[in-house]
mmCIF file of C-alpha atoms in Angstrom:
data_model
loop_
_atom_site.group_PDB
_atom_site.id
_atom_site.type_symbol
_atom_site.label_atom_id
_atom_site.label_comp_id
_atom_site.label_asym_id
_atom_site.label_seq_id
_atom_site.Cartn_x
_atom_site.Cartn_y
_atom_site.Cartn_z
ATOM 1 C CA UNK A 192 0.000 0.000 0.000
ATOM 2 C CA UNK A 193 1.430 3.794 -0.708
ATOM 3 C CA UNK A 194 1.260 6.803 1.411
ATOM 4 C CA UNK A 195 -1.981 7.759 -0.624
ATOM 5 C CA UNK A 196 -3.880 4.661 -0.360
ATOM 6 C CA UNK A 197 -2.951 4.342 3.821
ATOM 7 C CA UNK A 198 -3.978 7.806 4.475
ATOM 8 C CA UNK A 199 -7.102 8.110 2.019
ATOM 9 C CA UNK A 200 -5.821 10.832 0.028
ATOM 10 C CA UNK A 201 -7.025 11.316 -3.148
ATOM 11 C CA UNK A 202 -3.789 12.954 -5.198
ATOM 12 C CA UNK A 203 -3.635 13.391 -8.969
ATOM 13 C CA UNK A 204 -0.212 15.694 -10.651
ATOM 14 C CA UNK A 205 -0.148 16.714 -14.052
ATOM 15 C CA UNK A 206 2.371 18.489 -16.122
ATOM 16 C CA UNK A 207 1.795 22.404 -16.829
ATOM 17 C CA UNK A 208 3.840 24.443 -19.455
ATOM 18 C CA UNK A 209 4.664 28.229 -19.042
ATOM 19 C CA UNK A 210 1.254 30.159 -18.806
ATOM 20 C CA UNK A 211 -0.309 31.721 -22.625
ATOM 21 C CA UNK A 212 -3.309 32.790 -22.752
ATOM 22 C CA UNK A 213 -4.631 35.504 -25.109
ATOM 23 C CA UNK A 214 -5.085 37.659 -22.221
ATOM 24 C CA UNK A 215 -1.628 38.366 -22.270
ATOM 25 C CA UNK A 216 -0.378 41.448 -23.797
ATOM 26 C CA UNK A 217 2.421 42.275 -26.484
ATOM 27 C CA UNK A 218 4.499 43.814 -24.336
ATOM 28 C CA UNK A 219 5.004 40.736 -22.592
ATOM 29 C CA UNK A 220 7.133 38.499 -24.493
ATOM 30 C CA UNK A 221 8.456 34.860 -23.547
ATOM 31 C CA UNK A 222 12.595 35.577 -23.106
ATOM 32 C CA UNK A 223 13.648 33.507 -25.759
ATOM 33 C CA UNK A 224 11.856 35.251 -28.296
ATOM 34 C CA UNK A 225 12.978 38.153 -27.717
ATOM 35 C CA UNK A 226 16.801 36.515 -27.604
ATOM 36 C CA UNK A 227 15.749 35.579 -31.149
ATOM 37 C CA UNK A 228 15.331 39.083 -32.257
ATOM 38 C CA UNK A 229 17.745 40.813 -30.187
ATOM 39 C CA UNK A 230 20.299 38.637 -32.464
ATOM 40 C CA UNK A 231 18.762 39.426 -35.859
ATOM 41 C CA UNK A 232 19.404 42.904 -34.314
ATOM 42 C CA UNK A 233 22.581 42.471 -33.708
ATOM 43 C CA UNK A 234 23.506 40.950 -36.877
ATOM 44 C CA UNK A 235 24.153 37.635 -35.312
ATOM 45 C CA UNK A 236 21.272 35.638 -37.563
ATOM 46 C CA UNK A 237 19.599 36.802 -40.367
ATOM 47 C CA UNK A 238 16.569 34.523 -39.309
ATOM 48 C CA UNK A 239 14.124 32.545 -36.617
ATOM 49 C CA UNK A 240 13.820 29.442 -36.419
ATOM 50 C CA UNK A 241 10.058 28.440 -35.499
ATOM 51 C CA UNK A 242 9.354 25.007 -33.886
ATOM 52 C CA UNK A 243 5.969 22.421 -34.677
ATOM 53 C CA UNK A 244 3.622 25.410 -36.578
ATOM 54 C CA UNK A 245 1.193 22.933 -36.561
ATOM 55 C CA UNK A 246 0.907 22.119 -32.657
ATOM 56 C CA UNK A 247 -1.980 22.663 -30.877
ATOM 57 C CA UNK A 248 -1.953 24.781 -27.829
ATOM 58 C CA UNK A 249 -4.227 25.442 -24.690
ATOM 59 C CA UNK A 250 -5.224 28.739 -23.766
ATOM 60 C CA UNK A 251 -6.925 27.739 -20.682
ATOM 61 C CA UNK A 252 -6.761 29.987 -18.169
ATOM 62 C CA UNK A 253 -4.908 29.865 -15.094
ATOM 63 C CA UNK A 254 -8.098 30.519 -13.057
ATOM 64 C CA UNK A 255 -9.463 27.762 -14.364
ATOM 65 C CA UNK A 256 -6.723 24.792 -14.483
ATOM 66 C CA UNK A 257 -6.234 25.834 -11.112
ATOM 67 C CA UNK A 258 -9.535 25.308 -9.876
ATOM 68 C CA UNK A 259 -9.626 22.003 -11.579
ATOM 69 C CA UNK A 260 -6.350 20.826 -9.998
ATOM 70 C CA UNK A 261 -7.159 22.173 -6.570
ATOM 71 C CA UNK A 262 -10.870 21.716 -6.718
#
């Protein structure tokens, strides 16, 4: 038996990426993409390289994921 099942607790754990939501605004900018441009501006790249364009992202809110982990 674990520590969970002798004590009753009902536990789940998930794995959350860095906050989005559409809420955000433009002047707030993830720190790597700004890296990315700060080197095109400094003649370091000529270009950005973009990840998975077709990957599918959830703009839940933080409101809500945390009342569904936290009840």
């Amino acid at each position: 038996m674990n520590y969970r099942e002798a004590y009753g607790m009902f536990v789940c754990n998930g794995i959350l990426f860095n906050h989005e939501s559409p809420r955000r605004g433009r002047e707030l900018r993830h720190p790597e993409d700004l890296a990315r441009v700060a080197a095109i501006k400094l003649g370091l790249t000529d270009k950005v390289a973009l990840g998975n364009l077709d990957a599918k992202r959830d703009w839940g809110a933080t409101r809500r994921t945390t009342s569904a982990r936290c009840g």
